[in-house]
Coordinates of C-alpha atoms in Angstrom, one line a residue:
M1 CA -41.5 30.9 -36.7
S2 CA -40.3 34.3 -38.2
D3 CA -36.9 35.8 -37.4
D4 CA -38.5 38.5 -35.1
E5 CA -40.4 36.0 -33.0
A6 CA -38.9 34.9 -29.7
D7 CA -37.8 31.3 -29.3
P8 CA -40.2 29.8 -26.7
E9 CA -37.6 27.3 -25.5
L10 CA -35.0 30.0 -25.0
L11 CA -37.5 32.1 -23.2
A12 CA -38.3 29.2 -20.9
L13 CA -34.6 28.7 -20.1
L14 CA -34.1 32.4 -19.4
R15 CA -37.2 32.5 -17.2
Q16 CA -35.9 29.5 -15.1
H17 CA -32.5 31.2 -14.8
L18 CA -34.0 34.5 -13.5
Q19 CA -36.2 32.5 -11.1
G20 CA -33.1 30.8 -9.7
K21 CA -34.2 27.4 -11.0
L22 CA -31.4 27.1 -13.5
N23 CA -27.8 27.8 -13.3
I24 CA -25.5 26.3 -15.9
N25 CA -22.7 26.4 -13.4
D26 CA -24.6 24.3 -10.8
E27 CA -23.6 21.0 -12.3
P28 CA -20.5 19.8 -10.5
E29 CA -17.5 18.2 -12.1
T30 CA -14.8 16.3 -10.2
G31 CA -12.0 17.3 -12.5
V32 CA -10.5 13.8 -12.4
L33 CA -10.7 13.1 -16.1
E34 CA -9.4 16.6 -17.0
G35 CA -6.4 16.1 -14.8
A36 CA -5.8 12.6 -16.1
E37 CA -5.7 13.8 -19.7
Y38 CA -3.3 16.6 -18.7
V39 CA -0.9 14.1 -17.2
Y40 CA -1.2 11.8 -20.2
D41 CA -0.5 14.7 -22.6
N42 CA 2.7 15.5 -20.6
S43 CA 3.8 12.0 -19.7
I44 CA 7.3 10.8 -20.6
D45 CA 7.4 7.5 -18.6
V46 CA 4.0 6.0 -19.4
A47 CA 2.6 5.7 -22.9
L48 CA -0.7 4.2 -24.4
D49 CA -0.8 1.8 -27.2
M50 CA -3.9 2.8 -29.1
R51 CA -4.2 -0.4 -31.2
A52 CA -3.9 -2.6 -28.0
T53 CA -6.4 -0.3 -26.2
K54 CA -8.9 -0.8 -29.1
N55 CA -8.3 -4.6 -29.0
A56 CA -8.7 -4.6 -25.2
A57 CA -12.0 -2.7 -25.5
A58 CA -13.4 -5.5 -27.8
L59 CA -12.1 -8.2 -25.5
I60 CA -13.5 -6.5 -22.3
H61 CA -16.9 -5.9 -23.8
S62 CA -17.1 -9.5 -25.1
Q63 CA -16.1 -11.0 -21.7
M64 CA -18.4 -8.6 -19.8
Q65 CA -21.3 -9.7 -22.0
E66 CA -20.4 -13.4 -21.6
K67 CA -20.3 -13.1 -17.8
E68 CA -23.3 -10.8 -17.7
Y69 CA -21.3 -8.3 -15.8
S70 CA -23.4 -5.6 -14.1
T71 CA -24.0 -3.8 -10.9
G72 CA -25.5 -7.0 -9.6
T73 CA -22.1 -8.6 -9.7
W74 CA -21.0 -6.5 -6.7
S75 CA -23.5 -8.1 -4.3
E76 CA -22.6 -11.6 -5.5
H77 CA -19.2 -11.4 -3.9
E78 CA -19.4 -13.5 -0.7
L79 CA -18.2 -10.9 1.7
H80 CA -20.1 -7.8 0.4
P81 CA -23.2 -6.9 2.5
K82 CA -26.4 -8.2 1.1
S83 CA -29.0 -6.0 2.9
K84 CA -30.1 -2.8 1.3
D85 CA -30.3 -0.5 4.3
E86 CA -28.5 2.3 6.3
T87 CA -26.3 -0.3 8.0
T88 CA -24.9 -1.3 4.6
V89 CA -24.4 2.4 3.7
A90 CA -22.3 2.7 6.9
F91 CA -20.4 -0.5 6.1
I92 CA -19.5 0.8 2.6
F93 CA -18.3 4.1 4.0
V94 CA -16.0 2.4 6.5
M95 CA -14.8 -0.1 3.9
D96 CA -13.8 2.7 1.5
L97 CA -12.5 4.9 4.3
L98 CA -9.9 2.2 5.0
N99 CA -9.6 0.7 1.6
F100 CA -5.8 1.2 1.0
S101 CA -2.4 -0.4 1.0
F102 CA -2.7 -4.2 1.5
W103 CA 0.3 -5.3 -0.5
S104 CA 3.2 -7.1 1.1
L105 CA 6.8 -7.9 0.2
R106 CA 6.6 -11.2 2.0
P107 CA 5.8 -14.6 0.4
E108 CA 2.1 -15.3 0.0
E109 CA 2.0 -17.7 3.0
D110 CA 3.6 -15.1 5.3
R111 CA 1.8 -11.9 4.3
F112 CA -1.0 -10.2 6.2
A113 CA -4.1 -12.4 5.9
V114 CA -7.4 -12.8 7.7
E115 CA -9.2 -16.1 8.5
Y116 CA -12.9 -15.8 8.3
R117 CA -15.7 -18.1 7.3
D118 CA -13.3 -21.0 7.0
R119 CA -11.3 -19.1 4.4
R120 CA -8.1 -17.1 4.2
W121 CA -8.5 -13.6 2.8
T122 CA -5.8 -11.2 1.6
G123 CA -5.7 -7.8 -0.1
Y124 CA -8.9 -5.8 -0.2
W125 CA -10.9 -8.9 0.9
S126 CA -8.9 -9.0 4.1
L127 CA -10.4 -5.6 5.0
V128 CA -13.9 -6.7 4.2
A129 CA -13.5 -9.9 6.2
S130 CA -12.1 -8.0 9.2
L131 CA -15.1 -5.6 9.2
Q132 CA -17.6 -8.5 9.0
R133 CA -15.7 -10.4 11.7
A134 CA -15.7 -7.3 14.0
L135 CA -19.5 -7.0 13.6
D136 CA -19.9 -10.7 14.4
E137 CA -18.0 -10.0 17.6
G138 CA -20.2 -7.1 18.6
I139 CA -17.5 -4.4 17.9
P140 CA -19.3 -1.2 16.8
I141 CA -16.8 -0.6 14.0
L142 CA -19.4 1.2 11.9
D143 CA -20.3 3.8 14.6
P144 CA -18.6 7.3 14.3
H145 CA -19.0 7.7 18.1
Y146 CA -16.8 4.6 18.6
W147 CA -14.1 6.1 16.3
Q148 CA -13.9 9.2 18.5
D149 CA -13.7 7.2 21.8
E150 CA -10.0 7.2 22.5
E151 CA -10.4 4.6 25.3
E152 CA -12.4 2.2 23.2
C153 CA -11.0 2.8 19.7
N154 CA -7.2 2.9 19.7
V155 CA -4.3 1.2 18.0
E156 CA -4.6 -1.9 20.2
S157 CA -8.4 -2.3 19.6
L158 CA -7.8 -1.8 15.8
R159 CA -5.0 -4.3 16.0
H160 CA -7.6 -6.8 17.3
V161 CA -10.1 -5.9 14.6
F162 CA -7.5 -6.4 11.9
R163 CA -5.7 -9.3 13.5
S164 CA -3.8 -11.5 11.1
C165 CA -3.4 -15.2 10.9
T166 CA 0.3 -14.6 10.1
D167 CA 3.1 -12.6 11.9
E168 CA 2.6 -9.6 9.5
E169 CA 0.0 -7.0 10.7
I170 CA -2.1 -4.8 8.4
P171 CA 0.0 -2.0 6.9
L172 CA -0.4 1.6 8.0
L173 CA -2.5 0.7 11.1
E174 CA -2.0 4.1 12.8
S175 CA -3.0 5.8 9.5
R176 CA -6.3 3.8 9.5
L177 CA -7.0 5.0 13.1
S178 CA -6.3 8.6 12.0
C179 CA -8.8 8.2 9.1
L180 CA -11.5 6.9 11.5
R181 CA -10.8 9.7 14.0
E182 CA -11.0 12.4 11.3
A183 CA -14.1 10.9 9.6
G184 CA -15.8 10.7 13.0
Q185 CA -15.1 14.3 13.8
V186 CA -16.3 15.6 10.4
L187 CA -19.5 13.4 10.5
Y188 CA -20.2 14.7 14.0
E189 CA -19.6 18.4 13.2
K190 CA -21.4 18.5 9.8
Y191 CA -23.7 15.5 9.3
S192 CA -25.1 14.6 12.8
C193 CA -22.9 11.5 12.8
S194 CA -24.8 10.1 9.8
V195 CA -23.3 8.8 6.5
T196 CA -26.8 9.0 5.0
N197 CA -26.9 12.7 5.8
L198 CA -23.6 13.1 4.0
I199 CA -25.0 11.3 0.9
S200 CA -28.2 13.4 1.0
S201 CA -26.2 16.6 0.9
A202 CA -25.1 15.7 -2.6
R203 CA -28.7 15.9 -3.9
G204 CA -28.4 12.9 -6.2
S205 CA -25.1 14.0 -7.8
A206 CA -22.2 11.5 -7.8
A207 CA -19.7 14.3 -8.7
R208 CA -21.0 16.5 -5.9
L209 CA -20.6 13.7 -3.4
V210 CA -17.0 13.1 -4.5
N211 CA -16.2 16.8 -4.2
T212 CA -17.8 16.9 -0.8
L213 CA -15.7 14.0 0.4
A214 CA -12.5 15.7 -0.9
T215 CA -13.4 19.0 0.6
D216 CA -14.6 18.0 4.0
F217 CA -12.3 15.0 4.7
L218 CA -8.5 15.4 4.3
C219 CA -8.2 11.6 4.2
F220 CA -10.2 11.6 0.9
R221 CA -8.4 14.5 -0.7
D222 CA -6.3 12.4 -3.1
E223 CA -4.9 15.3 -5.2
H224 CA -1.3 16.1 -6.2
H225 CA 0.9 18.6 -8.0
F226 CA 2.3 17.7 -11.3
D227 CA 4.9 19.6 -13.4
G228 CA 4.0 23.0 -12.0
R229 CA 0.3 22.8 -13.1
R230 CA -1.6 25.5 -11.3
K231 CA -4.4 23.2 -10.3
P232 CA -3.6 20.0 -8.6
V233 CA -4.2 16.7 -10.4
R234 CA -7.2 15.1 -8.7
L235 CA -7.3 11.3 -8.7
L236 CA -9.7 10.8 -5.8
K237 CA -9.6 7.0 -5.8
R238 CA -11.4 6.3 -2.5
A239 CA -13.9 9.1 -2.8
Q240 CA -15.0 7.9 -6.2
I241 CA -15.1 4.2 -5.2
F242 CA -17.3 5.0 -2.3
V243 CA -19.9 6.5 -4.8
A244 CA -19.4 3.6 -7.1
D245 CA -19.9 1.0 -4.4
L246 CA -23.1 2.7 -3.3
W247 CA -24.3 2.7 -6.9
A248 CA -23.4 -0.9 -7.4
C249 CA -24.7 -2.2 -4.1
F250 CA -28.0 -0.5 -4.4
N251 CA -28.2 -1.2 -8.1
G252 CA -28.6 2.5 -8.9
E253 CA -31.6 3.0 -6.6
S254 CA -32.2 4.4 -3.1
W255 CA -28.8 5.4 -1.6
G256 CA -27.1 4.4 -4.8
E257 CA -29.2 6.6 -7.2
F258 CA -27.1 9.2 -8.9
Y259 CA -28.2 11.1 -12.0
D260 CA -24.5 11.7 -13.2
I261 CA -22.9 8.4 -12.2
D262 CA -21.1 8.3 -15.5
K263 CA -18.9 11.2 -14.4
I264 CA -17.0 8.7 -12.1
T265 CA -13.8 7.5 -13.6
M266 CA -11.7 4.4 -13.1
F267 CA -10.2 4.2 -9.5
A268 CA -6.5 4.8 -9.8
D269 CA -4.8 2.1 -7.8
Y270 CA -2.0 -0.5 -8.6
R271 CA -4.1 -3.5 -9.8
V272 CA -5.7 -1.8 -12.9
P273 CA -2.4 -0.3 -14.2
Q274 CA -1.0 -3.8 -13.8
I275 CA -3.6 -5.5 -16.0
L276 CA -3.6 -2.6 -18.5
A277 CA 0.1 -3.2 -18.8
T278 CA -0.5 -7.0 -19.1
L279 CA -2.9 -6.3 -22.0
G280 CA -0.3 -4.1 -23.7
C281 CA -2.5 -1.0 -23.4
I282 CA 0.1 0.9 -21.4
G283 CA 3.9 0.7 -21.5
Y284 CA 6.6 2.1 -19.3
S285 CA 9.9 3.9 -20.0
P286 CA 13.0 1.7 -19.3
P287 CA 13.7 3.4 -16.0
L288 CA 10.1 3.1 -14.8
Q289 CA 9.9 -0.5 -16.0
A290 CA 13.0 -1.4 -14.0
L291 CA 11.4 0.1 -10.9
V292 CA 8.2 -1.8 -11.3
S293 CA 9.8 -5.1 -12.3
S294 CA 12.2 -5.0 -9.3
G295 CA 9.5 -4.2 -6.8
S296 CA 11.3 -0.9 -5.8
M297 CA 9.3 1.6 -3.8
I298 CA 7.8 4.4 -5.9
E299 CA 7.1 7.5 -3.8
S300 CA 3.5 8.6 -3.4
G301 CA 2.9 11.8 -5.4
S302 CA 6.1 11.4 -7.4
R303 CA 6.1 12.1 -11.1
S304 CA 6.4 8.4 -11.9
E305 CA 3.5 7.4 -9.7
L306 CA 1.2 10.1 -10.9
Q307 CA 1.8 9.1 -14.5
L308 CA 1.0 5.5 -13.7
R309 CA -2.3 6.4 -12.0
A310 CA -3.4 9.2 -14.3
C311 CA -2.6 7.4 -17.6
S312 CA -4.6 4.4 -16.3
I313 CA -7.6 6.6 -15.8
W314 CA -7.3 8.0 -19.3
C315 CA -6.7 4.5 -20.8
V316 CA -9.9 3.2 -19.2
E317 CA -11.8 6.3 -20.5
L318 CA -10.6 5.5 -24.0
I319 CA -11.6 1.9 -23.6
R320 CA -15.1 3.1 -22.5
R321 CA -15.4 5.4 -25.5
E322 CA -14.3 2.6 -27.9
I323 CA -16.9 0.2 -26.5
K324 CA -19.6 2.9 -26.8
R325 CA -18.5 3.7 -30.3
E326 CA -18.8 0.1 -31.4
H327 CA -21.8 -0.7 -29.2
P328 CA -23.9 2.5 -28.6
D329 CA -26.5 0.7 -26.6
A330 CA -24.0 -1.0 -24.2
K331 CA -24.7 -0.4 -20.6
V332 CA -21.1 0.2 -19.6
N333 CA -19.2 2.9 -17.8
A334 CA -15.7 3.4 -16.3
I335 CA -16.9 1.9 -13.0
L336 CA -18.0 -1.5 -14.4
I337 CA -14.8 -1.6 -16.6
D338 CA -12.7 -1.0 -13.5
F339 CA -14.5 -3.6 -11.4
F340 CA -14.1 -6.1 -14.2
L341 CA -10.4 -5.4 -14.7
Y342 CA -9.7 -5.6 -11.0
D343 CA -11.5 -8.9 -10.6
T344 CA -9.8 -10.3 -13.7
M345 CA -6.3 -9.3 -12.3
K346 CA -7.1 -10.9 -9.0
Q347 CA -8.1 -14.1 -10.7
L348 CA -4.8 -14.1 -12.7
E349 CA -3.0 -13.6 -9.4
E350 CA -4.8 -16.5 -7.7
Q351 CA -4.0 -18.7 -10.7
G352 CA -0.4 -17.8 -10.6
K353 CA -0.6 -16.2 -14.1
E354 CA 0.7 -12.8 -13.3
T355 CA 3.2 -11.8 -16.1
M356 CA 4.4 -8.7 -14.4
P357 CA 4.2 -7.3 -10.9
H358 CA 2.2 -4.2 -9.8
H359 CA 4.0 -1.0 -8.8
R360 CA 4.8 -0.5 -5.1
T361 CA 3.6 2.6 -3.4
R362 CA 2.7 2.8 0.3
S363 CA 0.1 5.5 0.9
I364 CA -3.5 6.0 2.2
W365 CA -4.7 6.9 -1.3
Y366 CA -5.0 3.3 -2.6

């Protein structure tokens, strides 16, 4: 092609743009990774050990290969729903709407726990067990109309749904009711009380669905100000894990099909920072280490807490990049790495092999 001939590919792109079929600004971004990198670059209390991170990447990839870790692992968990229908979509929405703050300062035998299917469940699994038990009892816990019915759905009815086999009740019970109330109202006003309508509005984009959740639902808007940065740092743990759980449950198909699923980052909670610190990937300043080791409360949205969460996101991103650099064909993303790290940390806890505690923050964000 000579210099004075038009590039046919460029002409095609220009034609699509003029016809309204192409807009380079249409592709959504959550901004989570950008914010995490900013916090990491300005962090003074949390640091990454690059050699340990590189070694962890090799170890994680090896163990994930050995265990054949994939989206299918999600449905293998005993309490996760097995059907692939709209009821499961609703279950996942409620599960992640209420997926926060299960830790306790009490001894293991006295902490909030749920007995279901002849087992005792704690932490995240106590939530899933409670929802399954409620459905078994005919309680319409997945119905947005129920959440808005103040006579039927109130603190006392939720106390029954989340009843414990110990004297400790589930933390932040009233906050959970508020989340249900708000979600019911938003779904009623904007999505005809349908979670599938909410998902469809994202048009196959994981990032767009995360942004929609953060925009329309205050209880999903996990973003915070850091060091005078003009834009808030977006962590969006529960919004992202909702998308990830859909993707994993439906194995990337049907309601779990997203063309940009790899834009989802690790879900900034307290378990993944704990195992990253156990692996030596992240380290804390002496004052922060003292707070974590003593089990002292770290305020939600504080500088220390944002560093813990954001630096963990960035660390998992570096682990992902290292795995892809060494194994270009590896089918791995931040979601699978997060799931794997979380499951591994829970196994260490159950085996009594925790070498350091997780940080303590009480909030609805995780």
